CSV table of C-alpha atoms and ligand atoms in Angstrom, one decimal:
chain,number,residue,atom,x,y,z
M,1,MET,CA,4.0,-2.2,-31.7
M,2,ILE,CA,0.9,-3.6,-30.2
M,3,ASN,CA,-2.3,-3.5,-31.3
M,4,VAL,CA,-4.3,-2.6,-28.3
M,5,VAL,CA,-7.7,-2.9,-29.9
M,6,GLN,CA,-7.0,-6.7,-31.3
M,7,GLN,CA,-5.6,-7.6,-28.0
M,8,LEU,CA,-9.1,-6.9,-26.5
M,9,THR,CA,-10.7,-8.7,-29.6
M,10,SER,CA,-9.1,-11.7,-29.9
M,11,PHE,CA,-9.2,-13.7,-26.7
M,12,PRO,CA,-10.4,-16.5,-26.4
M,13,SER,CA,-14.0,-16.2,-25.7
M,14,PRO,CA,-14.2,-18.0,-22.6
M,15,PHE,CA,-12.1,-15.1,-20.5
M,16,MET,CA,-15.0,-12.2,-21.1
M,17,ARG,CA,-17.5,-15.1,-20.4
M,18,ALA,CA,-15.7,-15.5,-17.4
M,19,ILE,CA,-15.1,-11.8,-16.2
M,20,THR,CA,-18.9,-11.1,-17.0
M,21,ARG,CA,-20.9,-14.0,-15.8
M,22,ASP,CA,-22.3,-12.8,-12.3
M,23,ARG,CA,-21.2,-15.9,-9.7
M,24,TYR,CA,-22.5,-14.2,-6.9
M,25,ASN,CA,-25.9,-16.0,-5.8
M,26,LYS,CA,-27.3,-15.7,-2.2
M,27,GLY,CA,-29.8,-19.0,-2.4
M,28,ASP,CA,-33.8,-18.2,-1.2
M,29,CYS,CA,-33.1,-15.4,1.0
M,30,THR,CA,-33.4,-12.0,1.6
M,31,PHE,CA,-30.7,-11.2,2.3
M,32,SER,CA,-27.1,-12.2,2.9
M,33,CYS,CA,-24.7,-12.3,5.2
M,34,THR,CA,-22.0,-10.9,2.5
M,35,GLN,CA,-24.8,-8.0,1.9
M,36,LEU,CA,-25.5,-7.0,5.6
M,37,ILE,CA,-22.2,-6.2,5.7
M,38,ASN,CA,-22.0,-4.0,3.1
M,39,ALA,CA,-24.0,-0.4,3.6
M,40,PRO,CA,-27.6,-1.0,3.9
M,41,LYS,CA,-28.0,2.3,1.0
M,42,ARG,CA,-26.7,-0.3,-1.3
M,43,THR,CA,-30.1,-3.0,-1.0
M,44,TYR,CA,-32.4,0.2,-1.1
M,45,LEU,CA,-30.5,1.4,-4.1
M,46,ALA,CA,-30.7,-2.0,-6.2
M,47,THR,CA,-34.4,-1.5,-5.5
M,48,LYS,CA,-34.4,0.9,-7.9
M,49,GLY,CA,-32.0,0.4,-10.8
M,50,ASP,CA,-29.0,-1.3,-11.9
M,51,LYS,CA,-25.3,-2.0,-10.4
M,52,VAL,CA,-23.0,-0.2,-12.8
M,53,GLU,CA,-20.4,-2.4,-13.2
M,54,THR,CA,-17.3,-2.2,-15.6
M,55,PRO,CA,-16.4,-6.2,-16.6
M,56,TYR,CA,-12.9,-5.2,-15.5
M,57,SER,CA,-13.8,-4.4,-11.7
M,58,SER,CA,-14.1,-7.8,-10.7
M,59,PHE,CA,-11.3,-9.2,-11.9
M,60,ALA,CA,-10.0,-9.6,-8.3
M,61,ALA,CA,-13.8,-11.6,-7.5
M,62,LEU,CA,-12.9,-13.8,-10.7
M,63,LEU,CA,-9.5,-14.8,-8.9
M,64,GLY,CA,-10.7,-15.3,-6.0
M,65,THR,CA,-13.6,-17.6,-7.1
M,66,ALA,CA,-10.8,-19.5,-8.7
M,67,ILE,CA,-8.8,-19.7,-5.7
M,68,HIS,CA,-12.4,-20.9,-4.0
M,69,SER,CA,-12.5,-23.4,-6.6
M,70,VAL,CA,-9.2,-24.9,-5.8
M,71,LEU,CA,-9.4,-25.1,-2.3
M,72,GLU,CA,-13.0,-27.0,-2.1
M,73,ALA,CA,-11.3,-30.2,-4.5
M,74,ASN,CA,-8.9,-30.5,-1.6
M,75,VAL,CA,-11.3,-30.6,1.3
M,76,ASP,CA,-11.6,-33.8,2.8
M,77,THR,CA,-15.1,-34.2,3.3
M,78,GLU,CA,-15.0,-37.6,4.8
M,79,ASN,CA,-12.9,-36.5,8.3
M,80,GLY,CA,-15.7,-33.6,8.9
M,81,GLU,CA,-14.4,-30.8,6.3
M,82,ILE,CA,-17.0,-28.9,5.0
M,83,ALA,CA,-16.7,-26.1,2.2
M,84,GLU,CA,-19.1,-23.4,0.7
M,85,GLN,CA,-22.2,-24.7,2.3
M,86,ARG,CA,-24.7,-22.2,2.3
M,87,MET,CA,-26.5,-21.9,5.7
M,88,PHE,CA,-30.4,-20.9,6.3
M,89,TYR,CA,-32.1,-18.5,9.2
M,90,ASP,CA,-35.4,-17.0,9.2
M,91,PHE,CA,-34.5,-14.6,11.2
M,92,PRO,CA,-37.4,-12.9,13.6
M,93,LEU,CA,-38.2,-8.8,13.0
M,94,LYS,CA,-41.0,-7.1,14.1
M,95,GLY,CA,-43.4,-9.8,14.3
M,96,THR,CA,-42.3,-11.2,10.8
M,97,ASP,CA,-39.9,-13.6,9.6
M,98,VAL,CA,-36.6,-12.4,7.5
M,99,ARG,CA,-35.5,-15.6,5.6
M,100,ILE,CA,-31.1,-14.9,6.1
M,101,SER,CA,-28.0,-16.7,3.9
M,102,GLY,CA,-24.6,-17.0,5.0
M,103,GLN,CA,-22.0,-19.1,3.2
M,104,ILE,CA,-18.8,-20.7,5.1
M,105,ASP,CA,-16.2,-21.5,2.7
M,106,PHE,CA,-14.8,-23.5,4.9
M,107,TYR,CA,-15.3,-25.9,8.8
M,108,GLU,CA,-13.2,-28.3,10.4
M,109,ASN,CA,-12.5,-28.4,14.2
M,110,ASN,CA,-15.4,-26.5,15.3
M,111,THR,CA,-13.9,-23.6,13.5
M,112,VAL,CA,-15.6,-21.8,11.1
M,113,PHE,CA,-13.8,-20.2,8.0
M,114,ASP,CA,-13.9,-17.3,5.7
M,115,TYR,CA,-11.8,-16.8,3.1
M,116,LYS,CA,-10.5,-13.5,1.2
M,117,PHE,CA,-8.3,-12.9,-1.3
M,118,ILE,CA,-7.0,-9.5,-1.2
M,119,GLY,CA,-4.1,-6.8,-2.3
M,120,GLY,CA,-1.7,-5.8,0.5
M,121,THR,CA,0.5,-8.1,3.3
M,122,GLN,CA,-2.7,-7.6,5.8
M,123,ALA,CA,-1.9,-7.2,9.9
M,124,GLU,CA,-4.9,-7.8,11.3
M,125,MET,CA,-8.2,-9.3,11.0
M,126,LYS,CA,-10.8,-6.2,9.0
M,127,PRO,CA,-13.6,-5.2,11.5
M,128,ASP,CA,-16.2,-5.9,8.5
M,129,HIS,CA,-14.6,-9.0,7.8
M,130,HIS,CA,-14.4,-10.2,11.3
M,131,LYS,CA,-18.8,-9.2,11.5
M,132,GLN,CA,-18.9,-11.3,8.6
M,133,VAL,CA,-17.7,-14.7,10.0
M,134,GLN,CA,-18.8,-14.1,13.3
M,135,ILE,CA,-22.7,-14.0,11.3
M,136,ASN,CA,-21.1,-16.7,10.1
M,137,GLY,CA,-20.5,-18.6,12.6
M,138,LEU,CA,-24.1,-17.9,14.7
M,139,LEU,CA,-25.3,-19.3,11.0
M,140,SER,CA,-23.5,-22.0,11.8
M,141,GLU,CA,-24.5,-23.1,14.8
M,142,LEU,CA,-27.7,-22.8,14.3
M,143,ASN,CA,-27.6,-24.7,11.6
M,144,GLY,CA,-26.3,-27.2,14.2
M,145,LEU,CA,-23.4,-27.1,14.1
M,146,LYS,CA,-20.2,-26.8,16.8
M,147,VAL,CA,-18.4,-23.7,17.1
M,148,GLU,CA,-16.1,-23.3,19.3
M,149,HIS,CA,-14.2,-20.3,17.0
M,150,VAL,CA,-14.3,-18.3,13.6
M,151,ALA,CA,-11.4,-17.1,11.3
M,152,ILE,CA,-10.2,-15.8,8.5
M,153,ALA,CA,-7.7,-17.2,6.2
M,154,TYR,CA,-6.4,-14.7,3.9
M,155,LEU,CA,-4.2,-14.6,0.7
M,156,GLN,CA,-2.1,-12.1,-0.1
M,157,ARG,CA,-2.4,-12.4,-3.5
M,158,ASP,CA,0.4,-9.8,-4.3
M,159,TRP,CA,2.8,-11.8,-2.0
M,160,SER,CA,6.3,-12.2,-3.9
M,161,TYR,CA,8.2,-15.2,-2.9
M,162,MET,CA,11.8,-13.9,-4.0
M,163,GLN,CA,11.0,-10.5,-1.7
M,164,SER,CA,10.2,-13.6,1.3
M,165,THR,CA,13.3,-15.1,0.5
M,166,VAL,CA,15.8,-11.5,0.6
M,167,ASN,CA,13.3,-9.3,3.2
M,168,PRO,CA,13.8,-10.8,6.4
M,169,LEU,CA,11.1,-8.4,7.7
M,170,TYR,CA,9.0,-10.0,4.8
M,171,PRO,CA,5.9,-12.7,5.7
M,172,LYS,CA,7.1,-16.2,4.4
M,173,THR,CA,4.1,-17.4,3.4
M,174,PRO,CA,1.2,-15.8,0.6
M,175,PHE,CA,-1.4,-17.1,4.0
M,176,LYS,CA,-2.6,-15.3,6.7
M,177,ILE,CA,-4.7,-16.2,9.1
M,178,PHE,CA,-6.0,-14.9,12.0
M,179,VAL,CA,-8.1,-17.3,14.8
M,180,THR,CA,-10.6,-16.0,16.8
M,181,PRO,CA,-13.4,-17.3,19.7
M,182,PHE,CA,-16.9,-17.8,18.6
M,183,ASP,CA,-18.5,-14.4,19.9
M,184,ARG,CA,-22.2,-15.6,20.0
M,185,GLU,CA,-23.5,-12.5,21.7
M,186,PHE,CA,-21.1,-9.8,20.0
M,187,ALA,CA,-22.9,-12.7,16.6
M,188,SER,CA,-26.6,-11.7,17.3
M,189,LYS,CA,-26.2,-8.0,18.5
M,190,THR,CA,-24.1,-7.3,15.1
M,191,LEU,CA,-26.8,-9.6,12.9
M,192,PHE,CA,-30.0,-7.6,14.9
M,193,LYS,CA,-28.5,-4.3,13.9
M,194,CYS,CA,-27.8,-5.3,10.2
M,195,VAL,CA,-30.9,-7.3,9.0
M,196,SER,CA,-33.2,-4.2,10.8
M,197,ASP,CA,-31.3,-1.6,9.3
M,198,HIS,CA,-31.2,-3.3,5.2
M,199,GLN,CA,-35.4,-4.0,6.2
M,200,ASP,CA,-35.9,-0.8,7.0
M,201,ALA,CA,-33.7,-0.1,3.8
M,202,LEU,CA,-35.9,-2.3,1.5
M,203,ASP,CA,-38.9,-0.5,3.0
M,204,GLY,CA,-38.2,2.3,0.9
M,205,HIS,CA,-35.9,4.4,4.6
M,206,PRO,CA,-32.3,3.6,4.4
M,207,ARG,CA,-30.1,5.5,6.5
M,208,ASP,CA,-27.3,7.9,5.4
M,209,CYS,CA,-23.3,5.4,4.9
M,210,THR,CA,-21.1,6.2,7.0
M,211,ASP,CA,-17.6,7.7,6.6
M,212,GLU,CA,-16.6,3.9,7.1
M,213,GLU,CA,-19.1,2.0,3.9
M,214,MET,CA,-18.0,5.0,1.4
M,215,TRP,CA,-14.5,4.5,2.7
M,216,ALA,CA,-13.8,8.1,2.8
M,217,LYS,CA,-11.0,10.1,3.2
M,218,PRO,CA,-10.5,13.8,4.4
M,219,ASP,CA,-8.7,16.5,2.5
M,220,SER,CA,-4.8,17.2,3.9
M,221,PHE,CA,-2.6,19.5,3.2
M,222,ALA,CA,0.9,19.1,2.4
M,223,LEU,CA,3.6,20.4,3.1
M,224,MET,CA,5.8,20.9,0.3
M,225,LYS,CA,9.5,22.1,-1.6
M,226,PRO,CA,9.4,23.1,-4.3
M,227,GLY,CA,10.8,20.7,-7.0
M,228,ALA,CA,9.8,17.6,-4.4
M,229,LYS,CA,8.2,15.0,-4.5
M,230,ARG,CA,7.1,13.3,-1.6
M,231,ALA,CA,5.8,16.2,1.1
M,232,SER,CA,7.6,17.2,4.0
M,233,LYS,CA,5.0,16.7,6.1
M,234,LEU,CA,1.1,15.7,5.9
M,235,CYS,CA,-1.7,17.8,7.9
M,236,ALA,CA,-5.2,17.4,8.8
M,237,THR,CA,-6.3,21.2,8.9
M,238,MET,CA,-5.4,24.1,6.4
M,239,ALA,CA,-4.4,25.2,10.2
M,240,GLU,CA,-2.2,22.9,11.3
M,241,ALA,CA,-0.7,23.2,8.0
M,242,GLU,CA,0.1,27.1,8.4
M,243,ASN,CA,1.0,26.8,11.6
M,244,GLU,CA,3.7,24.1,10.5
M,245,LYS,CA,5.1,25.6,7.3
M,246,LYS,CA,8.7,26.6,7.5
M,247,PRO,CA,10.4,29.7,4.7
M,248,GLY,CA,10.5,28.4,1.4
M,249,GLN,CA,7.7,25.6,1.8
M,250,PHE,CA,4.7,26.0,0.1
M,251,ILE,CA,1.2,24.0,1.5
M,252,GLN,CA,-0.7,21.6,-1.5
M,253,VAL,CA,-3.6,20.3,-1.0
M,254,ARG,CA,-4.9,16.9,-1.8
M,255,LYS,CA,-8.8,16.5,-2.2
M,256,GLY,CA,-10.2,13.9,-0.4
M,257,GLU,CA,-12.7,10.9,-2.2
M,258,ARG,CA,-15.3,8.4,-1.3
M,259,THR,CA,-13.0,5.7,-2.8
M,260,PHE,CA,-15.5,3.0,-2.5
M,261,CYS,CA,-18.7,5.0,-3.8
M,262,GLY,CA,-16.7,6.4,-7.2
M,263,SER,CA,-14.9,3.5,-7.7
M,264,PHE,CA,-16.4,0.2,-6.5
M,265,CYS,CA,-20.3,0.8,-5.0
M,266,GLY,CA,-22.1,0.1,-8.5
M,267,PHE,CA,-24.7,3.0,-7.5
M,268,GLY,CA,-23.2,6.7,-6.9
M,269,ASN,CA,-24.9,7.3,-10.6
M,270,ILE,CA,-28.4,7.2,-8.8
M,271,CYS,CA,-26.9,7.2,-4.7
M,272,PRO,CA,-28.3,11.0,-3.9
M,273,GLN,CA,-25.8,11.0,-1.0
M,274,HIS,CA,-23.0,10.2,-3.4
M,275,GLN,CA,-25.2,12.8,-6.2
M,276,ASN,CA,-24.8,15.5,-3.5
M,277,TYR,CA,-21.8,14.9,-2.3
M,278,LEU,CA,-20.0,15.3,-6.3
M,279,ARG,CA,-22.1,18.8,-6.5
M,280,GLU,CA,-20.5,19.9,-3.3
M,281,VAL,CA,-16.8,19.4,-4.3
M,282,ALA,CA,-17.5,20.5,-8.1
M,283,SER,CA,-18.7,24.2,-6.4
M,284,GLN,CA,-16.2,23.7,-3.6
M,285,SER,CA,-13.7,23.6,-6.1
M,286,LYS,CA,-15.2,26.7,-8.5
M,287,GLU,CA,-15.1,28.7,-6.0
M,288,GLU,CA,-11.1,28.4,-5.3
M,289,PRO,CA,-8.6,30.6,-7.0
P,301,SF4,S1,-22.9,5.3,-3.8
P,301,SF4,FE1,-21.5,5.3,-1.5
P,301,SF4,S2,-23.1,6.7,-0.5
P,301,SF4,FE2,-24.0,6.1,-2.3
P,301,SF4,S3,-24.6,4.0,-1.2
P,301,SF4,FE3,-23.0,3.5,-2.4
P,301,SF4,S4,-21.2,4.0,-1.0
P,301,SF4,FE4,-23.0,4.6,0.4
């Protein structure tokens, strides 16, 4: 039998150093692009306390960093390719300059790339990634690069070579690239909104996080047959479930959750919005029979 304690304490020292080291450096600026596309309330909470992280919650980030390093080592700078370059810009806001920065993962053929290391497979460019790479496109242009397109290169970490050989519907490569025209107007408006929201947060007035930022999933109501593991039907409301319920079925309430708040934000323990939500959930479950 494997001795789990032994396993955790005896792995080579670089493992723990690598996984606990803070690899993120936003450079000498007030806001980084990565920060700007995150919830402004997190900027505010960072002024109130430290982010709580478990070493293994950053495992995916460690693997992502490793991939970035490998790809950077394969860049051909003599042919005009650029990798891992941080761009700065002094953004004018309410009569003062706010220094922002964004790091581009790669640039070639007038295209700014961002690499994303993801689980599952990716069918389209995620809206947040689109915002981030458009802002990086704008920062690149403001720093003298010609930008015509922006792109996200997804690296699908769960991709299986064997699946790709036997399943005709399965992606044939672990990489999925989405390229879209650089949209200067969209990037400028997005940047303005993000910098304004984050500056308000830094000044002590954060707006509330949105459902999208919290990865909020509402309660759902499953119609179940006794003994079945899967729902016959999933309904959005109790009224709909009661209406659709067939003889022999029962309704199983599946509690919603705020996945980002609970597992990834790191500020949930000092966040009034999240603490209020947890209190509401606790009082609802007390009221339930
Ligand atoms: S815990 Fe949730 S509500 Fe609070 S800052 Fe984080 S994402 Fe926003």
